[in-house]
Amino acid sequence: AQSVTQPDIHITVSEGASLELRCNYSYGATPYLFWYVQSPGQGLQLLLKYFSGDTLVQGIKGFEAEFKRSQSSFNLRKPSVHWSDAAEYFCAVGGYNNDMRFGAGTRLTVKP
Amino acid sequence: EPEVTQTPSHQVTQMGQEVILRCVPISNHLYFYWYRQILGQKVEFLVSFYNNEISEKSEIFDDQFSVERPDGSNFTLKIRSTKLEDSAMYFCASSSVGPNTEAFFGQGTRLTVV
């Protein structure tokens, strides 16, 4: 089955600084990749997704992610972080059997 | 904007009791899912459901769990005899037309087993 690793449990960045959250996946076929954001006490909101085509995908709230097959990675980036971006971020990989596997999440703290 | 709705938002139950968590998926979606998130941990896949049957389930989804689509709109998760370790946030999700399309998540039901 597919799996996802998010190496960073917690990241702190200053407001206005750039951000990169790492995600590595394991899957035997072409992966379907997602980034979700979860604010405290809230559900999961989709930021962006990759199914095929252009390996650089744009999402909501100014986020983007780049699929790199050679590195089995799908890192999330944002050029300038806002205080409202503080949340938990989950990378997920979808398989053929209608199930998604999530990484452990990366908690983002934004310093003023 | 269509959304997945879950009720109740918070359920407290005694250990050994049965609970039913309810979800109303987005109306034209065909695939339905339950996920679990123990406090402070990652989101874990429990089960997916399509065409009135389970299409995939994880090792977590043992005999104490069952899912049902009792009518055209609801999708339920039943936990037969709750244990303390079942305390978690349970998320329902649905997706359209086929696998590997994005899943839309509900706000979750927080289950507390005491």
PDB file of C-alpha atoms in Angstrom:
ATOM      1  CA  ALA A   1       0.000   0.000   0.000  1.00  0.00           C
ATOM      2  CA  GLN A   2       1.004   3.575  -0.464  1.00  0.00           C
ATOM      3  CA  SER A   3       2.610   5.557   2.352  1.00  0.00           C
ATOM      4  CA  VAL A   4       3.692   9.096   3.083  1.00  0.00           C
ATOM      5  CA  THR A   5       6.488  10.526   5.181  1.00  0.00           C
ATOM      6  CA  GLN A   6       6.584  14.080   6.425  1.00  0.00           C
ATOM      7  CA  PRO A   7      10.024  14.425   7.999  1.00  0.00           C
ATOM      8  CA  ASP A   8       9.332  17.637   9.882  1.00  0.00           C
ATOM      9  CA  ILE A   9       6.965  17.379  12.832  1.00  0.00           C
ATOM     10  CA  HIS A  10       7.099  21.083  13.656  1.00  0.00           C
ATOM     11  CA  ILE A  11       8.365  24.085  11.730  1.00  0.00           C
ATOM     12  CA  THR A  12       8.547  27.688  12.881  1.00  0.00           C
ATOM     13  CA  VAL A  13       8.933  30.529  10.407  1.00  0.00           C
ATOM     14  CA  SER A  14       8.692  34.282  10.692  1.00  0.00           C
ATOM     15  CA  GLU A  15       5.821  36.073   9.080  1.00  0.00           C
ATOM     16  CA  GLY A  16       6.807  37.105   5.578  1.00  0.00           C
ATOM     17  CA  ALA A  17       9.448  34.416   5.260  1.00  0.00           C
ATOM     18  CA  SER A  18       9.282  31.643   2.702  1.00  0.00           C
ATOM     19  CA  LEU A  19       8.085  28.180   3.590  1.00  0.00           C
ATOM     20  CA  GLU A  20       8.757  24.675   2.364  1.00  0.00           C
ATOM     21  CA  LEU A  21       7.130  21.627   3.889  1.00  0.00           C
ATOM     22  CA  ARG A  22       8.551  18.299   2.858  1.00  0.00           C
ATOM     23  CA  CYS A  23       6.639  15.240   1.769  1.00  0.00           C
ATOM     24  CA  ASN A  24       7.965  11.932   0.483  1.00  0.00           C
ATOM     25  CA  TYR A  25       5.733   9.171  -0.756  1.00  0.00           C
ATOM     26  CA  SER A  26       6.006   5.507  -1.515  1.00  0.00           C
ATOM     27  CA  TYR A  27       3.796   4.025  -4.176  1.00  0.00           C
ATOM     28  CA  GLY A  28       4.377   1.541  -6.947  1.00  0.00           C
ATOM     29  CA  ALA A  29       2.461   3.362  -9.651  1.00  0.00           C
ATOM     30  CA  THR A  30       1.769   6.933 -10.628  1.00  0.00           C
ATOM     31  CA  PRO A  31       0.771   8.649  -7.418  1.00  0.00           C
ATOM     32  CA  TYR A  32      -2.102  10.986  -6.822  1.00  0.00           C
ATOM     33  CA  LEU A  33      -0.905  13.537  -4.330  1.00  0.00           C
ATOM     34  CA  PHE A  34      -2.641  16.006  -2.094  1.00  0.00           C
ATOM     35  CA  TRP A  35      -1.910  18.616   0.524  1.00  0.00           C
ATOM     36  CA  TYR A  36      -4.518  19.354   3.166  1.00  0.00           C
ATOM     37  CA  VAL A  37      -4.518  21.967   5.902  1.00  0.00           C
ATOM     38  CA  GLN A  38      -6.171  21.581   9.287  1.00  0.00           C
ATOM     39  CA  SER A  39      -6.706  24.527  11.598  1.00  0.00           C
ATOM     40  CA  PRO A  40      -7.181  23.740  15.295  1.00  0.00           C
ATOM     41  CA  GLY A  41     -10.495  22.038  15.932  1.00  0.00           C
ATOM     42  CA  GLN A  42     -11.380  22.114  12.267  1.00  0.00           C
ATOM     43  CA  GLY A  43     -11.707  19.642   9.467  1.00  0.00           C
ATOM     44  CA  LEU A  44      -9.379  19.115   6.545  1.00  0.00           C
ATOM     45  CA  GLN A  45      -9.274  21.581   3.714  1.00  0.00           C
ATOM     46  CA  LEU A  46      -7.702  20.719   0.387  1.00  0.00           C
ATOM     47  CA  LEU A  47      -4.892  23.091  -0.584  1.00  0.00           C
ATOM     48  CA  LEU A  48      -3.901  21.482  -3.865  1.00  0.00           C
ATOM     49  CA  LYS A  49      -3.663  18.206  -5.716  1.00  0.00           C
ATOM     50  CA  TYR A  50      -1.612  16.512  -8.382  1.00  0.00           C
ATOM     51  CA  PHE A  51      -2.998  13.879 -10.687  1.00  0.00           C
ATOM     52  CA  SER A  52      -0.984  14.293 -13.880  1.00  0.00           C
ATOM     53  CA  GLY A  53       0.461  16.906 -16.221  1.00  0.00           C
ATOM     54  CA  ASP A  54       2.420  19.924 -15.065  1.00  0.00           C
ATOM     55  CA  THR A  55       4.505  18.920 -12.081  1.00  0.00           C
ATOM     56  CA  LEU A  56       4.195  22.341 -10.479  1.00  0.00           C
ATOM     57  CA  VAL A  57       0.684  22.783  -9.159  1.00  0.00           C
ATOM     58  CA  GLN A  58      -0.895  25.900  -7.769  1.00  0.00           C
ATOM     59  CA  GLY A  59      -3.325  25.815  -4.901  1.00  0.00           C
ATOM     60  CA  ILE A  60      -5.382  28.087  -2.758  1.00  0.00           C
ATOM     61  CA  LYS A  61      -4.023  30.694  -0.358  1.00  0.00           C
ATOM     62  CA  GLY A  62      -0.875  31.200  -2.432  1.00  0.00           C
ATOM     63  CA  PHE A  63       0.492  27.684  -1.947  1.00  0.00           C
ATOM     64  CA  GLU A  64       2.179  25.611  -4.608  1.00  0.00           C
ATOM     65  CA  ALA A  65       3.739  22.167  -4.707  1.00  0.00           C
ATOM     66  CA  GLU A  66       6.118  20.439  -7.040  1.00  0.00           C
ATOM     67  CA  PHE A  67       5.986  16.749  -7.887  1.00  0.00           C
ATOM     68  CA  LYS A  68       9.428  15.234  -8.369  1.00  0.00           C
ATOM     69  CA  ARG A  69       9.194  11.620  -9.407  1.00  0.00           C
ATOM     70  CA  SER A  70      12.932  11.026  -9.194  1.00  0.00           C
ATOM     71  CA  GLN A  71      12.894  12.065  -5.532  1.00  0.00           C
ATOM     72  CA  SER A  72       9.444  10.666  -4.701  1.00  0.00           C
ATOM     73  CA  SER A  73       8.631  14.041  -3.273  1.00  0.00           C
ATOM     74  CA  PHE A  74       5.770  16.502  -3.296  1.00  0.00           C
ATOM     75  CA  ASN A  75       6.959  19.479  -1.278  1.00  0.00           C
ATOM     76  CA  LEU A  76       4.650  22.344  -0.426  1.00  0.00           C
ATOM     77  CA  ARG A  77       5.890  25.913  -0.755  1.00  0.00           C
ATOM     78  CA  LYS A  78       4.756  29.419  -0.126  1.00  0.00           C
ATOM     79  CA  PRO A  79       6.901  32.482  -0.877  1.00  0.00           C
ATOM     80  CA  SER A  80       5.640  34.631   1.986  1.00  0.00           C
ATOM     81  CA  VAL A  81       3.910  33.188   5.029  1.00  0.00           C
ATOM     82  CA  HIS A  82       1.057  34.973   6.787  1.00  0.00           C
ATOM     83  CA  TRP A  83       0.139  34.556  10.461  1.00  0.00           C
ATOM     84  CA  SER A  84      -3.113  32.939   9.378  1.00  0.00           C
ATOM     85  CA  ASP A  85      -1.158  30.087   7.784  1.00  0.00           C
ATOM     86  CA  ALA A  86      -0.377  28.654  11.212  1.00  0.00           C
ATOM     87  CA  ALA A  87      -1.974  25.202  11.150  1.00  0.00           C
ATOM     88  CA  GLU A  88      -1.275  21.506  10.689  1.00  0.00           C
ATOM     89  CA  TYR A  89      -0.430  20.442   7.154  1.00  0.00           C
ATOM     90  CA  PHE A  90      -0.966  16.934   5.872  1.00  0.00           C
ATOM     91  CA  CYS A  91       0.395  15.404   2.714  1.00  0.00           C
ATOM     92  CA  ALA A  92      -1.577  12.481   1.334  1.00  0.00           C
ATOM     93  CA  VAL A  93      -1.217   9.961  -1.465  1.00  0.00           C
ATOM     94  CA  GLY A  94      -4.155   8.309  -3.146  1.00  0.00           C
ATOM     95  CA  GLY A  95      -4.202   4.772  -4.420  1.00  0.00           C
ATOM     96  CA  TYR A  96      -6.321   2.822  -6.833  1.00  0.00           C
ATOM     97  CA  ASN A  97      -8.479   1.403  -4.094  1.00  0.00           C
ATOM     98  CA  ASN A  98     -10.182   4.658  -3.216  1.00  0.00           C
ATOM     99  CA  ASP A  99      -8.204   5.186  -0.063  1.00  0.00           C
ATOM    100  CA  MET A 100      -5.823   7.960   0.838  1.00  0.00           C
ATOM    101  CA  ARG A 101      -2.859   7.588   3.125  1.00  0.00           C
ATOM    102  CA  PHE A 102      -1.825  10.598   5.136  1.00  0.00           C
ATOM    103  CA  GLY A 103       1.513  11.641   6.513  1.00  0.00           C
ATOM    104  CA  ALA A 104       1.905  12.351  10.197  1.00  0.00           C
ATOM    105  CA  GLY A 105       1.528  16.059   9.575  1.00  0.00           C
ATOM    106  CA  THR A 106       3.715  19.107  10.017  1.00  0.00           C
ATOM    107  CA  ARG A 107       2.675  21.746  12.510  1.00  0.00           C
ATOM    108  CA  LEU A 108       3.473  25.238  11.282  1.00  0.00           C
ATOM    109  CA  THR A 109       4.024  28.048  13.773  1.00  0.00           C
ATOM    110  CA  VAL A 110       4.334  31.592  12.442  1.00  0.00           C
ATOM    111  CA  LYS A 111       6.314  34.104  14.495  1.00  0.00           C
ATOM    112  CA  PRO A 112       5.318  37.779  14.324  1.00  0.00           C
TER     113      PRO A 112
ATOM    114  CA  GLU B   1     -21.114  25.300  -1.936  1.00  0.00           C
ATOM    115  CA  PRO B   2     -21.906  21.649  -1.277  1.00  0.00           C
ATOM    116  CA  GLU B   3     -20.281  20.172   1.780  1.00  0.00           C
ATOM    117  CA  VAL B   4     -20.045  16.998   3.806  1.00  0.00           C
ATOM    118  CA  THR B   5     -21.889  17.275   7.080  1.00  0.00           C
ATOM    119  CA  GLN B   6     -21.348  15.188  10.175  1.00  0.00           C
ATOM    120  CA  THR B   7     -23.438  14.783  13.283  1.00  0.00           C
ATOM    121  CA  PRO B   8     -23.021  15.038  16.157  1.00  0.00           C
ATOM    122  CA  SER B   9     -20.008  17.308  16.446  1.00  0.00           C
ATOM    123  CA  HIS B  10     -19.150  15.790  19.810  1.00  0.00           C
ATOM    124  CA  GLN B  11     -20.282  12.521  21.332  1.00  0.00           C
ATOM    125  CA  VAL B  12     -19.474  11.215  24.764  1.00  0.00           C
ATOM    126  CA  THR B  13     -20.156   7.568  25.469  1.00  0.00           C
ATOM    127  CA  GLN B  14     -19.413   5.013  28.127  1.00  0.00           C
ATOM    128  CA  MET B  15     -16.985   2.233  27.431  1.00  0.00           C
ATOM    129  CA  GLY B  16     -18.762  -0.802  26.027  1.00  0.00           C
ATOM    130  CA  GLN B  17     -21.607   1.183  24.527  1.00  0.00           C
ATOM    131  CA  GLU B  18     -22.448   1.277  20.856  1.00  0.00           C
ATOM    132  CA  VAL B  19     -22.189   4.543  18.959  1.00  0.00           C
ATOM    133  CA  ILE B  20     -23.295   5.575  15.508  1.00  0.00           C
ATOM    134  CA  LEU B  21     -21.598   8.456  13.779  1.00  0.00           C
ATOM    135  CA  ARG B  22     -23.551  10.013  10.976  1.00  0.00           C
ATOM    136  CA  CYS B  23     -22.491  11.679   7.783  1.00  0.00           C
ATOM    137  CA  VAL B  24     -24.279  13.217   4.841  1.00  0.00           C
ATOM    138  CA  PRO B  25     -21.912  13.141   1.865  1.00  0.00           C
ATOM    139  CA  ILE B  26     -22.108  15.541  -1.047  1.00  0.00           C
ATOM    140  CA  SER B  27     -25.162  14.526  -3.013  1.00  0.00           C
ATOM    141  CA  ASN B  28     -23.671  13.452  -6.341  1.00  0.00           C
ATOM    142  CA  HIS B  29     -20.659  11.723  -4.858  1.00  0.00           C
ATOM    143  CA  LEU B  30     -20.264   7.991  -5.169  1.00  0.00           C
ATOM    144  CA  TYR B  31     -17.333   7.156  -2.917  1.00  0.00           C
ATOM    145  CA  PHE B  32     -17.467   7.500   0.836  1.00  0.00           C
ATOM    146  CA  TYR B  33     -14.789   7.226   3.458  1.00  0.00           C
ATOM    147  CA  TRP B  34     -14.180   7.253   7.171  1.00  0.00           C
ATOM    148  CA  TYR B  35     -10.946   8.429   8.694  1.00  0.00           C
ATOM    149  CA  ARG B  36      -9.852   8.660  12.294  1.00  0.00           C
ATOM    150  CA  GLN B  37      -7.496  11.086  14.014  1.00  0.00           C
ATOM    151  CA  ILE B  38      -6.424  10.356  17.543  1.00  0.00           C
ATOM    152  CA  LEU B  39      -5.599  13.577  19.350  1.00  0.00           C
ATOM    153  CA  GLY B  40      -2.247  14.926  18.220  1.00  0.00           C
ATOM    154  CA  GLN B  41      -1.679  12.169  15.712  1.00  0.00           C
ATOM    155  CA  LYS B  42      -2.057  11.745  11.991  1.00  0.00           C
ATOM    156  CA  VAL B  43      -5.206  11.095  10.053  1.00  0.00           C
ATOM    157  CA  GLU B  44      -5.706   7.337   9.575  1.00  0.00           C
ATOM    158  CA  PHE B  45      -7.756   5.656   6.896  1.00  0.00           C
ATOM    159  CA  LEU B  46     -10.474   3.352   8.163  1.00  0.00           C
ATOM    160  CA  VAL B  47     -12.666   2.349   5.257  1.00  0.00           C
ATOM    161  CA  SER B  48     -13.915   3.267   1.822  1.00  0.00           C
ATOM    162  CA  PHE B  49     -17.351   2.433   0.473  1.00  0.00           C
ATOM    163  CA  TYR B  50     -18.681   2.290  -3.052  1.00  0.00           C
ATOM    164  CA  ASN B  51     -21.754   0.808  -4.670  1.00  0.00           C
ATOM    165  CA  ASN B  52     -23.164  -0.246  -1.310  1.00  0.00           C
ATOM    166  CA  GLU B  53     -20.189  -2.244  -0.238  1.00  0.00           C
ATOM    167  CA  ILE B  54     -16.816  -1.802   1.373  1.00  0.00           C
ATOM    168  CA  SER B  55     -14.132  -1.386  -1.277  1.00  0.00           C
ATOM    169  CA  GLU B  56     -11.146  -1.093   1.001  1.00  0.00           C
ATOM    170  CA  LYS B  57     -10.496  -1.184   4.730  1.00  0.00           C
ATOM    171  CA  SER B  58      -7.483  -0.797   6.942  1.00  0.00           C
ATOM    172  CA  GLU B  59      -6.249  -3.032   9.720  1.00  0.00           C
ATOM    173  CA  ILE B  60      -7.853  -0.631  12.180  1.00  0.00           C
ATOM    174  CA  PHE B  61     -11.304  -1.434  10.816  1.00  0.00           C
ATOM    175  CA  ASP B  62     -11.901  -4.645  12.731  1.00  0.00           C
ATOM    176  CA  ASP B  63     -15.112  -6.460  13.600  1.00  0.00           C
ATOM    177  CA  GLN B  64     -16.264  -3.817  16.056  1.00  0.00           C
ATOM    178  CA  PHE B  65     -16.678  -1.354  13.178  1.00  0.00           C
ATOM    179  CA  SER B  66     -19.306  -1.380  10.486  1.00  0.00           C
ATOM    180  CA  VAL B  67     -20.532   1.073   7.885  1.00  0.00           C
ATOM    181  CA  GLU B  68     -23.869   1.461   6.247  1.00  0.00           C
ATOM    182  CA  ARG B  69     -25.688   3.620   3.775  1.00  0.00           C
ATOM    183  CA  PRO B  70     -29.193   3.207   5.134  1.00  0.00           C
ATOM    184  CA  ASP B  71     -30.820   5.543   2.636  1.00  0.00           C
ATOM    185  CA  GLY B  72     -29.882   7.715  -0.283  1.00  0.00           C
ATOM    186  CA  SER B  73     -28.227  10.410   1.742  1.00  0.00           C
ATOM    187  CA  ASN B  74     -26.687   9.124   4.977  1.00  0.00           C
ATOM    188  CA  PHE B  75     -23.474   7.211   5.543  1.00  0.00           C
ATOM    189  CA  THR B  76     -22.904   5.872   9.025  1.00  0.00           C
ATOM    190  CA  LEU B  77     -20.068   4.416  11.046  1.00  0.00           C
ATOM    191  CA  LYS B  78     -21.045   2.117  13.893  1.00  0.00           C
ATOM    192  CA  ILE B  79     -18.710   1.146  16.685  1.00  0.00           C
ATOM    193  CA  ARG B  80     -20.252  -1.816  18.471  1.00  0.00           C
ATOM    194  CA  SER B  81     -18.548  -1.868  21.826  1.00  0.00           C
ATOM    195  CA  THR B  82     -16.479   1.221  22.356  1.00  0.00           C
ATOM    196  CA  LYS B  83     -13.094   1.141  24.035  1.00  0.00           C
ATOM    197  CA  LEU B  84     -11.162   3.986  25.588  1.00  0.00           C
ATOM    198  CA  GLU B  85      -8.744   3.929  22.680  1.00  0.00           C
ATOM    199  CA  ASP B  86     -11.580   4.638  20.254  1.00  0.00           C
ATOM    200  CA  SER B  87     -11.573   8.213  21.515  1.00  0.00           C
ATOM    201  CA  ALA B  88     -10.651  10.284  18.485  1.00  0.00           C
ATOM    202  CA  MET B  89     -11.928  12.659  15.858  1.00  0.00           C
ATOM    203  CA  TYR B  90     -13.726  10.786  13.130  1.00  0.00           C
ATOM    204  CA  PHE B  91     -13.870  12.348   9.709  1.00  0.00           C
ATOM    205  CA  CYS B  92     -16.228  11.402   6.944  1.00  0.00           C
ATOM    206  CA  ALA B  93     -15.300  12.200   3.358  1.00  0.00           C
ATOM    207  CA  SER B  94     -16.784  11.725  -0.073  1.00  0.00           C
ATOM    208  CA  SER B  95     -15.527  11.962  -3.627  1.00  0.00           C
ATOM    209  CA  SER B  96     -17.042  11.951  -7.065  1.00  0.00           C
ATOM    210  CA  VAL B  97     -16.848   9.796 -10.173  1.00  0.00           C
ATOM    211  CA  GLY B  98     -13.955   7.576  -9.235  1.00  0.00           C
ATOM    212  CA  PRO B  99     -10.945   6.858  -7.102  1.00  0.00           C
ATOM    213  CA  ASN B 100      -8.118   9.330  -6.910  1.00  0.00           C
ATOM    214  CA  THR B 101     -10.319  12.346  -7.209  1.00  0.00           C
ATOM    215  CA  GLU B 102     -10.101  14.653  -4.282  1.00  0.00           C
ATOM    216  CA  ALA B 103     -12.002  13.811  -1.162  1.00  0.00           C
ATOM    217  CA  PHE B 104     -14.081  16.431   0.575  1.00  0.00           C
ATOM    218  CA  PHE B 105     -14.047  16.150   4.330  1.00  0.00           C
ATOM    219  CA  GLY B 106     -16.639  16.906   6.942  1.00  0.00           C
ATOM    220  CA  GLN B 107     -15.823  18.856  10.081  1.00  0.00           C
ATOM    221  CA  GLY B 108     -15.535  15.683  12.101  1.00  0.00           C
ATOM    222  CA  THR B 109     -17.169  14.101  15.120  1.00  0.00           C
ATOM    223  CA  ARG B 110     -15.164  14.107  18.297  1.00  0.00           C
ATOM    224  CA  LEU B 111     -15.824  10.832  20.098  1.00  0.00           C
ATOM    225  CA  THR B 112     -14.904  10.637  23.752  1.00  0.00           C
ATOM    226  CA  VAL B 113     -15.141   7.257  25.448  1.00  0.00           C
ATOM    227  CA  VAL B 114     -15.195   7.405  29.238  1.00  0.00           C
TER     228      VAL B 114
END
